XYZ file of C-alpha atoms in Angstrom:
718
model
C -7.980 21.285 3.004
C -10.707 23.020 4.840
C -14.051 21.804 6.496
C -15.571 24.689 4.188
C -15.510 24.332 0.300
C -16.205 26.592 -1.986
C -19.251 24.182 -3.672
C -22.387 23.695 -4.015
C -23.992 21.203 -1.507
C -27.752 20.345 -2.206
C -30.719 20.611 -0.178
C -31.969 17.554 2.083
C -34.822 16.855 -0.545
C -36.349 18.823 -3.232
C -38.591 20.594 -0.762
C -35.845 22.942 -0.085
C -36.028 23.896 -3.853
C -36.512 27.737 -4.411
C -39.944 28.846 -4.706
C -39.922 30.293 -8.185
C -38.548 26.967 -9.889
C -35.143 28.640 -10.087
C -32.460 25.530 -9.070
C -30.740 26.459 -6.100
C -27.169 24.977 -7.255
C -27.566 27.672 -9.910
C -27.949 30.809 -7.328
C -24.573 32.162 -7.169
C -25.312 33.579 -3.404
C -25.688 29.743 -2.589
C -21.539 29.350 -3.455
C -20.184 28.234 -0.237
C -23.239 27.659 1.568
C -23.290 24.236 2.922
C -26.110 21.770 3.228
C -28.779 21.026 5.838
C -27.106 17.107 6.034
C -23.868 18.782 6.291
C -24.523 20.588 8.679
C -25.917 18.264 10.455
C -23.228 15.702 10.319
C -21.003 18.140 11.767
C -23.100 19.255 14.997
C -23.596 15.556 15.081
C -27.378 16.160 16.641
C -30.208 15.039 14.382
C -28.275 12.128 12.593
C -27.072 9.099 14.162
C -23.312 8.947 13.888
C -22.486 5.365 13.372
C -19.432 6.004 15.276
C -20.787 6.275 19.191
C -21.831 3.082 19.237
C -18.164 2.217 19.236
C -16.708 4.532 21.953
C -15.285 2.047 24.137
C -15.665 1.764 27.550
C -13.578 2.617 30.704
C -13.333 -1.177 31.054
C -11.931 -1.908 27.859
C -9.191 0.730 28.602
C -8.537 -1.343 31.629
C -7.970 -4.754 29.558
C -5.277 -3.416 28.222
C -3.467 -1.519 31.174
C -0.986 -4.119 31.540
C 1.064 -6.411 29.008
C 0.606 -8.990 31.643
C -3.041 -9.604 31.073
C -2.725 -10.225 27.407
C -2.396 -13.566 26.379
C -0.257 -14.707 29.588
C -2.814 -17.440 30.585
C -4.550 -20.331 28.541
C -7.985 -20.302 28.952
C -9.519 -23.795 28.972
C -13.214 -24.861 29.742
C -14.184 -25.799 33.045
C -13.137 -29.458 34.193
C -10.006 -28.730 32.155
C -6.980 -28.434 34.923
C -3.334 -27.684 35.286
C -1.212 -30.386 37.239
C 1.197 -28.074 38.593
C 3.451 -30.912 40.235
C 4.063 -32.400 36.853
C 4.293 -28.995 34.629
C 7.899 -28.816 34.720
C 8.462 -32.036 32.808
C 5.562 -32.454 31.007
C 5.520 -31.487 27.410
C 2.108 -29.578 27.509
C 3.593 -28.008 30.523
C 0.569 -29.694 32.632
C -2.168 -28.823 30.746
C -4.874 -31.828 31.048
C -6.037 -32.087 27.850
C -7.480 -34.650 25.725
C -7.569 -32.525 22.322
C -7.045 -28.660 21.592
C -10.565 -28.823 21.419
C -10.198 -28.369 25.105
C -8.530 -24.666 24.738
C -10.404 -21.466 24.037
C -9.082 -19.076 21.781
C -8.871 -15.583 22.679
C -10.771 -13.264 20.639
C -8.454 -10.346 20.204
C -5.378 -10.625 18.552
C -3.133 -9.124 20.768
C -4.267 -11.908 23.317
C -3.193 -14.311 20.799
C 0.524 -13.503 20.452
C 2.717 -15.655 22.013
C 6.321 -15.177 23.268
C 7.945 -11.145 22.226
C 6.559 -9.668 25.354
C 9.031 -6.608 24.708
C 7.530 -5.865 21.465
C 3.855 -6.943 22.759
C 4.275 -4.288 25.671
C 5.711 -1.809 22.986
C 3.088 -2.428 20.924
C 0.615 -1.495 23.661
C 2.295 1.483 24.958
C 2.557 3.020 21.173
C -1.160 2.284 20.958
C -1.725 4.437 24.023
C 0.504 7.247 22.933
C 0.039 6.938 18.832
C 3.904 6.322 18.350
C 5.534 4.529 15.464
C 7.419 1.147 15.868
C 9.533 -0.406 13.791
C 10.046 -4.195 13.733
C 13.128 -5.805 13.123
C 13.364 -9.527 13.119
C 13.407 -12.917 10.891
C 10.449 -13.066 8.648
C 7.422 -15.472 10.384
C 7.665 -14.003 14.333
C 4.729 -12.137 14.459
C 5.302 -8.480 12.804
C 2.594 -8.358 11.041
C 0.095 -9.734 13.303
C 1.640 -7.060 16.304
C 0.629 -4.482 13.705
C -2.933 -5.371 13.321
C -3.148 -6.297 17.066
C -2.222 -2.968 17.226
C -4.903 -1.244 15.262
C -7.407 -2.874 17.931
C -5.933 -1.559 20.701
C -5.748 2.236 19.490
C -8.076 5.031 21.289
C -11.503 4.881 19.400
C -11.295 8.207 17.856
C -13.936 9.823 15.811
C -13.006 8.603 12.498
C -13.964 10.677 9.191
C -15.090 10.410 5.961
C -12.993 12.309 3.162
C -14.602 13.874 0.090
C -13.342 15.267 -2.792
C -15.379 18.171 -4.770
C -15.202 20.175 -8.214
C -13.821 22.845 -7.797
C -15.433 25.404 -10.061
C -12.628 27.992 -9.652
C -9.824 25.643 -11.317
C -10.607 21.792 -12.008
C -7.307 20.452 -12.034
C -7.001 21.406 -7.987
C -10.263 19.452 -6.367
C -11.259 20.818 -3.338
C -11.320 18.027 -0.089
C -13.779 17.940 3.000
C -14.059 15.581 5.813
C -17.059 14.418 7.462
C -17.407 12.159 10.461
C -17.644 9.108 9.415
C -21.180 7.492 8.020
C -21.834 11.148 7.387
C -20.403 10.503 3.442
C -22.624 8.504 2.411
C -25.101 10.161 3.112
C -24.482 13.033 1.316
C -23.988 11.202 -1.419
C -26.901 10.348 -1.823
C -27.667 13.612 -1.075
C -26.275 15.075 -4.263
C -27.139 12.279 -6.278
C -30.582 12.390 -5.868
C -30.342 16.244 -6.328
C -28.500 15.318 -9.621
C -31.441 13.113 -10.692
C -33.901 15.594 -9.856
C -32.300 18.286 -12.316
C -31.131 15.789 -14.729
C -35.046 14.369 -15.058
C -36.126 18.153 -15.187
C -33.924 19.013 -18.042
C -34.864 15.799 -19.919
C -38.081 16.532 -19.628
C -37.480 20.324 -20.874
C -35.247 18.820 -23.761
C -38.090 16.663 -24.872
C -40.545 19.286 -24.596
C -38.420 21.580 -26.755
C -37.690 18.561 -29.484
C -41.448 18.037 -29.386
C -42.078 22.248 -30.014
C -39.232 21.971 -32.828
C -40.546 18.990 -34.848
C -44.166 19.765 -34.274
C -43.153 23.417 -35.723
C -41.529 21.768 -38.419
C -44.635 19.615 -39.656
C -47.181 22.511 -39.119
C -44.770 25.110 -40.842
C -44.314 22.834 -43.969
C -40.377 23.041 -43.480
C -37.993 20.432 -44.163
C -38.691 17.503 -42.306
C -34.530 17.281 -42.340
C -34.230 20.274 -40.820
C -36.257 19.954 -37.915
C -34.723 16.552 -36.735
C -31.215 17.860 -37.401
C -32.542 20.805 -35.053
C -33.707 18.622 -32.698
C -30.359 16.618 -32.675
C -28.399 20.420 -31.797
C -31.031 20.299 -29.048
C -30.580 16.811 -27.366
C -26.643 17.338 -27.798
C -26.867 20.674 -26.096
C -28.543 19.175 -23.009
C -26.321 16.492 -22.779
C -23.341 18.207 -23.078
C -24.733 20.615 -20.164
C -25.795 18.182 -18.183
C -22.259 17.001 -17.579
C -21.712 19.976 -15.496
C -24.775 18.754 -13.439
C -22.894 15.324 -12.632
C -19.693 16.690 -11.969
C -21.162 18.733 -8.591
C -21.496 15.204 -7.389
C -18.493 14.595 -4.712
C -16.305 11.806 -5.127
C -15.600 9.590 -1.467
C -12.220 8.538 -1.335
C -12.334 7.361 2.195
C -15.578 5.774 3.620
C -15.150 4.611 7.127
C -18.999 4.601 7.830
C -18.661 0.276 8.467
C -15.783 0.671 10.159
C -15.857 -0.472 13.814
C -12.387 -0.317 14.895
C -9.350 2.163 13.698
C -8.514 0.904 10.080
C -5.546 -1.018 9.227
C -3.617 -0.707 5.808
C -0.731 -2.964 5.123
C 1.333 -1.250 2.014
C 3.844 -3.511 1.444
C 5.171 -3.973 -1.861
C 2.723 -1.354 -2.547
C 4.210 1.084 -5.756
C 3.872 5.083 -5.165
C 0.255 5.652 -6.406
C -0.911 2.938 -3.851
C 0.560 4.093 -1.169
C 1.131 8.057 -2.266
C -2.305 8.205 -3.441
C -2.801 9.001 -7.815
C -5.316 10.518 -10.058
C -6.213 8.126 -12.908
C -5.432 9.197 -16.688
C -7.985 10.385 -18.902
C -8.243 9.683 -21.912
C -10.805 11.938 -23.112
C -9.814 15.366 -22.016
C -11.986 17.668 -23.864
C -15.295 17.953 -26.319
C -17.426 17.326 -23.202
C -16.174 13.459 -22.823
C -13.610 14.024 -19.897
C -14.204 12.887 -16.986
C -14.137 15.620 -14.067
C -10.532 15.317 -12.437
C -12.107 15.113 -8.582
C -13.843 11.831 -9.744
C -10.537 10.428 -10.361
C -8.601 11.094 -7.358
C -7.608 7.794 -6.110
C -6.736 7.736 -2.138
C -2.974 5.687 -1.429
C -2.796 3.329 1.797
C -1.537 6.885 3.357
C -5.119 8.181 3.262
C -7.117 5.173 4.459
C -5.165 4.527 7.619
C -6.091 8.203 8.504
C -6.210 7.585 12.553
C -5.082 3.784 12.134
C -2.552 2.085 11.735
C -0.118 1.706 8.397
C 1.940 -1.276 8.039
C 4.771 -1.496 5.638
C 7.198 -4.832 5.609
C 10.223 -4.882 4.169
C 10.237 -1.222 4.124
C 14.021 -0.775 2.412
C 12.264 -2.116 -0.959
C 10.266 1.272 -0.940
C 11.644 3.684 -3.539
C 13.693 6.640 -1.692
C 11.609 9.275 -3.154
C 8.977 7.276 -1.876
C 10.032 7.155 1.174
C 10.969 10.901 1.247
C 7.492 11.720 0.459
C 6.068 9.014 3.210
C 8.164 10.790 5.823
C 6.345 14.095 4.780
C 3.381 12.279 5.631
C 4.241 11.481 8.781
C 5.248 15.017 9.907
C 2.812 16.806 8.653
C -0.677 14.846 8.811
C -1.737 15.441 5.673
C -0.688 14.743 1.643
C -2.015 16.151 -1.127
C -2.668 13.445 -3.883
C -1.495 13.995 -7.428
C -0.678 11.913 -10.374
C 2.134 9.961 -9.978
C 2.826 9.373 -13.877
C 4.310 12.502 -15.480
C 3.077 11.529 -19.066
C -0.700 11.097 -17.585
C -3.083 13.850 -17.385
C -3.597 12.771 -13.611
C -0.160 14.826 -13.456
C -1.565 18.243 -13.597
C -4.323 17.366 -10.778
C -3.206 18.369 -7.251
C -5.984 18.220 -4.653
C -6.170 20.091 -1.323
C -4.170 18.523 1.124
C -5.661 15.222 2.377
C -5.678 13.904 6.150
C -3.328 10.767 6.885
C -2.893 11.358 10.525
C -1.634 6.936 11.221
C 0.639 5.233 13.041
C 3.604 4.131 11.019
C 4.580 0.213 12.019
C 7.434 -0.527 9.877
C 8.885 -3.995 9.509
C 12.038 -5.867 7.839
C 14.850 -7.812 7.996
C 18.391 -6.777 9.413
C 18.954 -5.643 5.917
C 15.898 -3.632 6.162
C 18.232 -1.004 8.152
C 20.797 -0.538 5.408
C 18.431 1.074 2.701
C 16.436 2.924 4.879
C 16.322 6.367 4.294
C 18.101 7.431 7.397
C 15.672 10.593 7.942
C 12.618 8.422 8.062
C 14.038 5.658 10.337
C 15.248 9.031 12.607
C 11.760 10.094 12.532
C 10.470 6.704 13.900
C 13.422 6.303 16.194
C 12.412 10.406 17.549
C 8.666 9.939 17.856
C 8.637 6.034 18.980
C 10.134 2.730 19.248
C 12.583 0.411 17.212
C 12.119 -3.196 18.424
C 14.172 -6.651 17.610
C 12.332 -9.390 17.362
C 13.242 -12.660 19.485
C 13.694 -15.966 17.089
C 13.500 -18.097 20.349
C 12.157 -18.271 23.897
C 12.759 -19.703 26.951
C 11.267 -23.239 27.212
C 8.929 -23.044 30.861
C 5.822 -24.824 31.415
C 3.991 -21.619 30.891
C 5.412 -21.505 27.599
C 4.479 -24.957 26.519
C 0.932 -24.432 27.259
C 1.005 -21.020 25.093
C 2.188 -23.087 22.354
C -0.724 -25.955 22.814
C -2.911 -23.039 22.482
C -1.058 -21.528 19.074
C -1.848 -24.932 18.047
C -5.637 -24.371 18.740
C -5.595 -21.009 17.145
C -4.049 -22.236 13.853
C -7.269 -24.869 13.824
C -9.397 -22.203 14.588
C -8.245 -20.044 12.143
C -8.221 -22.271 9.095
C -11.588 -23.052 9.891
C -11.108 -27.055 7.956
C -8.326 -28.696 10.206
C -9.634 -31.644 12.527
C -7.981 -30.962 16.256
C -4.916 -32.082 17.515
C -4.704 -34.910 20.053
C -2.788 -34.106 22.851
C 0.098 -36.369 21.934
C 0.008 -34.682 18.325
C 0.502 -31.167 20.504
C 3.262 -32.885 22.071
C 5.295 -33.838 19.460
C 4.499 -30.419 17.585
C 6.440 -28.455 20.698
C 9.223 -31.313 20.503
C 9.741 -29.986 17.080
C 9.512 -26.565 18.389
C 12.053 -27.181 20.718
C 14.007 -28.877 18.591
C 13.422 -25.640 15.328
C 14.762 -23.620 17.903
C 18.590 -25.035 17.623
C 18.739 -24.312 21.527
C 18.697 -26.218 24.448
C 15.852 -25.195 27.051
C 14.639 -22.598 24.607
C 11.346 -23.044 21.755
C 11.219 -21.324 18.347
C 9.361 -18.342 17.925
C 9.276 -18.958 13.753
C 5.583 -19.459 13.999
C 5.123 -19.568 10.261
C 6.839 -22.124 9.650
C 5.453 -23.831 12.586
C 2.004 -23.488 11.418
C 2.600 -24.969 7.908
C 3.782 -27.994 9.553
C 0.516 -27.439 11.662
C -1.713 -27.194 8.674
C 0.236 -30.140 6.643
C -0.560 -32.818 9.735
C -4.063 -31.121 9.764
C -4.473 -31.885 5.905
C -3.436 -35.140 6.062
C -5.552 -36.618 9.044
C -8.524 -34.569 6.875
C -7.672 -37.001 3.724
C -7.726 -39.820 6.302
C -11.138 -38.572 7.131
C -10.053 -38.657 10.590
C -11.721 -36.730 13.703
C -8.394 -35.315 15.073
C -4.949 -35.462 13.938
C -2.552 -37.647 15.679
C 1.046 -38.103 16.464
C 1.421 -40.565 13.298
C -0.010 -37.268 11.242
C 2.755 -35.032 12.387
C 5.447 -37.155 11.761
C 3.791 -38.270 8.465
C 3.976 -34.132 7.908
C 7.394 -33.590 8.913
C 8.420 -35.612 6.310
C 6.212 -33.936 3.493
C 6.853 -30.726 4.267
C 10.809 -30.986 4.177
C 12.377 -27.699 2.935
C 13.736 -27.474 -0.794
C 16.858 -27.856 0.786
C 16.523 -30.449 2.214
C 15.267 -32.239 -0.174
C 18.448 -31.246 -2.280
C 20.817 -32.628 0.334
C 18.901 -35.933 0.440
C 19.149 -36.042 -3.081
C 22.929 -35.305 -2.923
C 23.264 -37.969 -0.374
C 21.296 -40.480 -2.594
C 23.332 -39.464 -5.672
C 26.710 -39.651 -3.950
C 25.607 -43.191 -3.123
C 25.272 -44.300 -6.478
C 28.156 -43.114 -7.619
C 30.681 -43.900 -4.636
C 31.708 -40.497 -3.854
C 31.095 -40.855 -0.124
C 33.197 -42.806 1.905
C 31.971 -43.679 5.377
C 34.629 -46.869 6.403
C 38.494 -47.627 6.369
C 40.881 -44.982 6.582
C 42.131 -42.399 4.006
C 45.153 -40.043 4.215
C 44.654 -36.411 4.001
C 40.624 -36.745 3.285
C 37.822 -36.301 5.817
C 34.227 -35.927 6.221
C 33.244 -32.409 6.717
C 29.623 -31.166 7.497
C 27.826 -28.034 6.297
C 24.071 -26.922 6.350
C 22.094 -25.169 3.318
C 19.441 -22.941 3.922
C 18.218 -22.878 7.289
C 17.212 -26.300 8.403
C 19.228 -28.983 5.886
C 22.380 -30.937 6.828
C 25.034 -32.563 4.439
C 28.585 -33.907 4.064
C 30.801 -32.029 2.425
C 34.435 -34.091 2.283
C 37.543 -32.259 2.223
C 40.965 -33.482 0.700
C 44.335 -32.332 1.396
C 47.562 -33.023 -0.328
C 51.169 -31.450 -0.049
C 53.290 -30.807 -3.019
C 56.914 -29.723 -3.702
C 56.480 -25.745 -3.959
C 58.012 -24.003 -7.056
C 58.694 -21.014 -5.530
C 57.333 -20.510 -1.681
C 54.985 -22.364 -0.402
C 51.348 -21.495 -0.455
C 48.312 -22.873 0.472
C 46.168 -23.126 -2.314
C 42.295 -23.556 -1.510
C 39.592 -24.435 -4.084
C 35.704 -24.842 -3.818
C 34.678 -21.497 -4.287
C 34.991 -20.563 -0.771
C 33.568 -17.310 0.490
C 35.804 -14.627 2.750
C 34.889 -16.103 5.651
C 35.752 -19.781 4.878
C 39.195 -18.247 3.448
C 40.016 -16.784 6.790
C 39.205 -19.686 8.195
C 41.805 -21.280 6.137
C 44.649 -19.096 7.054
C 43.485 -19.384 11.134
C 44.313 -23.727 10.377
C 47.767 -22.707 8.754
C 48.939 -20.648 11.806
C 48.317 -24.142 13.871
C 50.032 -26.365 10.995
C 53.191 -23.996 11.173
C 53.318 -24.046 14.637
C 53.481 -27.704 15.131
C 54.974 -29.147 11.839
C 58.685 -29.892 11.762
C 58.240 -30.130 7.598
C 59.655 -26.747 6.389
C 56.203 -25.314 4.715
C 58.262 -23.147 3.088
C 58.711 -25.514 0.549
C 55.715 -27.521 -0.090
C 52.618 -26.126 -1.361
C 49.307 -27.410 0.561
C 46.620 -28.033 -1.697
C 42.985 -28.263 0.164
C 39.663 -29.455 -2.009
C 36.175 -28.755 -0.708
C 34.579 -31.881 -2.847
C 31.482 -30.989 -4.565
C 30.542 -27.477 -3.143
C 28.464 -26.422 -5.783
C 28.070 -23.493 -7.311
C 26.970 -21.784 -4.280
C 30.383 -22.259 -2.754
C 31.323 -22.586 0.891
C 30.937 -19.684 3.515
C 31.407 -19.678 7.113
C 34.267 -20.754 9.579
C 32.705 -24.294 10.434
C 35.047 -26.733 8.471
C 38.114 -25.526 10.496
C 38.570 -28.497 12.423
C 38.026 -30.126 9.026
C 40.654 -28.518 7.255
C 43.002 -29.034 9.775
C 42.462 -32.290 10.188
C 43.121 -33.386 6.430
C 46.189 -31.422 6.427
C 48.163 -32.656 9.568
C 47.027 -36.255 7.935
C 48.535 -35.329 4.461
C 51.691 -33.879 6.209
C 52.329 -36.814 8.610
C 51.106 -39.252 6.298
C 48.417 -40.941 8.937
C 45.201 -41.967 7.446
C 41.890 -40.503 9.057
C 38.810 -42.578 10.112
C 36.215 -42.170 7.115
C 33.410 -43.737 9.337
C 34.162 -40.051 11.623
C 32.262 -36.819 10.149
C 33.250 -33.226 12.176
C 32.003 -29.817 12.197
C 33.707 -27.122 14.447
C 35.635 -23.433 14.010
C 39.319 -23.340 15.486
C 40.797 -20.506 17.262
C 44.564 -19.921 16.277
C 45.382 -21.263 19.283
C 43.763 -24.755 18.606
C 40.516 -24.158 20.448
C 37.315 -25.860 18.621
C 34.958 -23.065 19.186
C 31.104 -23.580 18.522
C 28.921 -23.177 15.352
C 25.815 -23.053 14.139
C 23.393 -26.243 12.672
C 24.918 -28.924 14.899
C 21.759 -30.359 14.928
C 21.182 -30.737 10.966
C 24.776 -31.770 10.395
C 24.529 -34.537 12.541
C 21.604 -35.884 10.823
C 23.482 -35.486 7.911
C 26.057 -37.595 8.675
C 23.668 -40.152 10.745
C 22.259 -40.593 6.722
C 25.135 -40.381 5.089
C 26.647 -43.714 7.337
C 28.748 -42.240 9.698
C 28.777 -44.019 12.993
C 31.024 -41.255 14.788
C 30.758 -37.034 14.842
C 32.699 -34.696 16.332
C 31.149 -31.443 17.485
C 32.407 -28.575 19.209
C 32.526 -29.016 23.174
C 30.216 -25.750 23.943
C 27.253 -27.196 21.075
C 26.348 -30.198 23.265
C 23.772 -28.699 24.765
C 21.704 -27.520 21.508
C 21.979 -31.088 20.305
C 18.349 -31.831 19.654
C 18.039 -35.121 16.842
C 15.433 -36.732 15.907
C 14.722 -40.508 17.869
C 15.827 -42.431 14.700
C 19.093 -41.365 14.502
C 20.115 -41.451 18.573
C 20.897 -45.206 17.567
C 22.511 -44.790 14.343
C 25.476 -42.185 15.453
C 27.648 -41.797 18.852
C 28.113 -37.627 19.262
C 31.547 -36.929 20.508
C 32.293 -33.397 21.823
C 35.686 -32.044 21.521
C 37.428 -28.620 23.141
C 40.727 -28.576 21.142
C 42.510 -29.807 17.725
C 43.877 -32.277 20.011
C 41.026 -34.530 21.102
C 39.648 -34.404 17.675
C 42.847 -35.581 16.114
C 43.058 -38.498 19.022
C 39.435 -39.485 17.737
C 39.840 -38.862 14.616
C 43.060 -40.264 13.380
C 44.200 -44.104 12.635
C 47.324 -45.825 13.320
C 48.021 -45.949 17.640
C 51.882 -45.098 16.978
C 52.207 -42.633 15.030
C 48.725 -41.032 15.745
C 49.706 -41.080 19.793
C 53.131 -39.594 18.815
C 51.509 -36.573 16.968
C 48.695 -36.130 19.520
C 51.176 -35.985 22.376
C 53.610 -33.501 20.304
C 50.083 -31.281 19.518
C 49.082 -31.108 23.420
C 52.529 -29.604 24.358
C 52.378 -26.995 21.954
C 47.974 -26.021 21.566
C 47.060 -24.224 24.755
C 43.695 -23.359 25.226
C 42.395 -20.070 24.816
C 39.163 -20.701 26.882
C 38.398 -21.317 30.596
C 35.700 -23.741 30.609
C 33.329 -21.020 31.866
C 33.959 -19.095 29.199
C 33.461 -21.937 26.660
C 30.493 -22.418 27.787
C 28.896 -18.992 27.304
C 29.744 -18.896 24.107
C 27.933 -21.853 22.976
C 24.650 -19.785 24.010
C 25.507 -17.682 21.248
C 23.936 -17.959 17.783
C 26.857 -17.769 15.169
C 26.047 -18.339 10.906
C 26.572 -21.990 10.330
C 28.308 -22.694 7.204
C-alpha cells in the first residue's frame, strides 16, 4: 500500500481537460499523477479537514488523567444533598432524592461505569498508551461498555479514509490508498463527475455516429436493415468501452468523514469475511459484464476499526485460522483483503495491504482462555493488559449512591420508563445485595439487574403511573424469574400433588437435601439411604446420575461412617439414592451432610426429622464446610414447607432471604456433623448416645478463624 497509486486521477473540474479536446485520463504521461483534490487532501491547506474540529484540548486530556475523576461521585441537581451522618445505614447512602429524576447522568460512558475500578483504570491507561486488553469475567459485568468507553478515550489521531483503485496492470490486485478523513468523498465525487462527463461526451459521439450511419443508409438507398445492424454494432462498441471508464472510479471501503471519535467495531461472532474483509463473487466474469474487482472489495471489522477499537467478545468462538490471521493483523498493522471462499471468484483477488492499526479488546468467560490461540493471547498479554472482572463489590455508602445513579442511567438510556421513587431505588439496592450472595457486598452483574429495572418500569408504564414505585419492583421480581426458578417452583407444586415431599414426622434413612438450579433457583432434593446385606465385599452404591464432584463427596462421607460405626461394613452394602435428580444429575459437594445424615440414620435405625432441610459440604474429619447458593436454598426449603434449615456456620453471613420467608423458617448454622445430627435426628435416648459417641471421634479440622475466612469464598453450588 502506498500514497501514490498508478491510477488515473481526475481533475478537479472540467476546465482541467486538455485544450485539444483529448481526455486527460487517456494520456499515458498522466498515469501516476495525482489530482488537485488529492494533492490538496495530503497538503491539507485549501480544503478544510473535518477532523480539525475534533482535535482534543488539553482540558479534555486532563479530565481523564486519573481513575478517581471518573464516576467517583454522584452529580445531583442543586438543592439535593448527601447526608453523611446517616449515609452508613441508609440504603441510598445518604442521598436525599425524591426520585431518580433528581440524579444527573454523566454524558461519557467511562463516567457511567460503576464498580470495576481496576478494569476502568486499565482501560484508561491502555487508551493513552494504545495497548491491547483482554477482559475475562461473568456475562453482564460491563465488558462491552468499557470497550466502547475506551474508543471515546483514545487520542484523537488523524482518521483516514481508505480508497481502493482499479489496477490497470493486474485487475486482480487492486491498489489501496489512504487519505485524510473527509477527503475520500470529495475524491469519489470528482471521479464520478469526470466519469459522467466522459460518458456524456461518448454518448453524444455515439448518437452522432448512429445518426450518420442511418442517414447514409437512407440517402444511399441501401438496405435499412443493414443500417440498423450497423447502428446496433456502434451502440454495443460504445457500451462495452464505457465500462472501462466506470472502472476508474475508486471504491471507498472505509469512510471516516463523519466520525467524531475513534471508531468502535463490535466483531463478536463475526465470520472470517466480516472480520478480515472479503471480495464478493462475480457471476459475470467476462463478456464486458463483469464487475471490476476493486468494486467488489468489502472491508472487515479490523479495517473499519483502524485508529480505533476492535471489540471481540467470546474470543474463543473464533476459528483457529481466523485467530492466526487476526494475530498477523495486530502485528503488522495492515492486512490485505482477499476472498474468503475458495469457490468464489473473489478468491483470485488480493488487494494491497489495507491499514488496520486498531486496539484489540478481547473478552469472554473463564472458558474463553481454553480455546484461545496461545500466540494471540501472548500477543495481547505482551503488548497490553489482562484483567478479571469482579462479580461483587463491597457495600459502601458511595457504592449505594452509584447504584442509584445506575438506575437513573437505565431510565435515561431506555427513554420510555418512568423514573423510580426513592423507595423503589431502595428495593433495587436490597436486591443487588441479595444477588451478590455475600454479606456486605453488592452484585456487579448489571445486565440482569438492568432487566429488573426495565420490567418494573414497564409495569409502571402499563399502569400509566408517573413514577415507578416499590410495589412495581416487587411485582417485577416475580415476573422476571429465571426459567430455572419457574421450573423449580413447578417441581415443588407437582411434588406436593403426588405427595413426594415430606415435611413432617420422622423417617429413617430419608433427609431433605437442598440444591441449586441454574444460578438463582433453589430446590429441595430428598436423599434416601438403605443398608442391605452384601453379596460379596461391602460397597457404597450411589444413584441419581452423580457427577464427579458429587461422587467424591460420597466417598468422603464413607470415611466418617467407617470411622464411627460399630457395624461391620464389609458385610453391608450402603445404597444412596438422590430422589428425582432429573436428567442433569447431581454435581457439587453441598449434599455431603445430607448423605451422611441419611446413611447414619439408616445404620442406627434412628428417624430423621422431616421438617428439617439441610445443605453443606463435609470434610473427612466431620467439619461442615461452606457452600454456595445458601439464600436460594433456604427459600426453597421454606416454599416446600420445612420449618428448619441447617447451613454451614461459615455461610451464616451470606444469608439474605426475602422478608416473606423470615418468619416461615428457622436457620440453624452448624460447624460439624455432630451438631447436624443433634438437630436432624429424632428419638432422644438413641440420638443422644450416638451424638456423644460421634463427638468423641470426630475432630475439628479448622479453628474458628479459618472457618470464618472460608465463608468469604465463593464455591460452586450444587
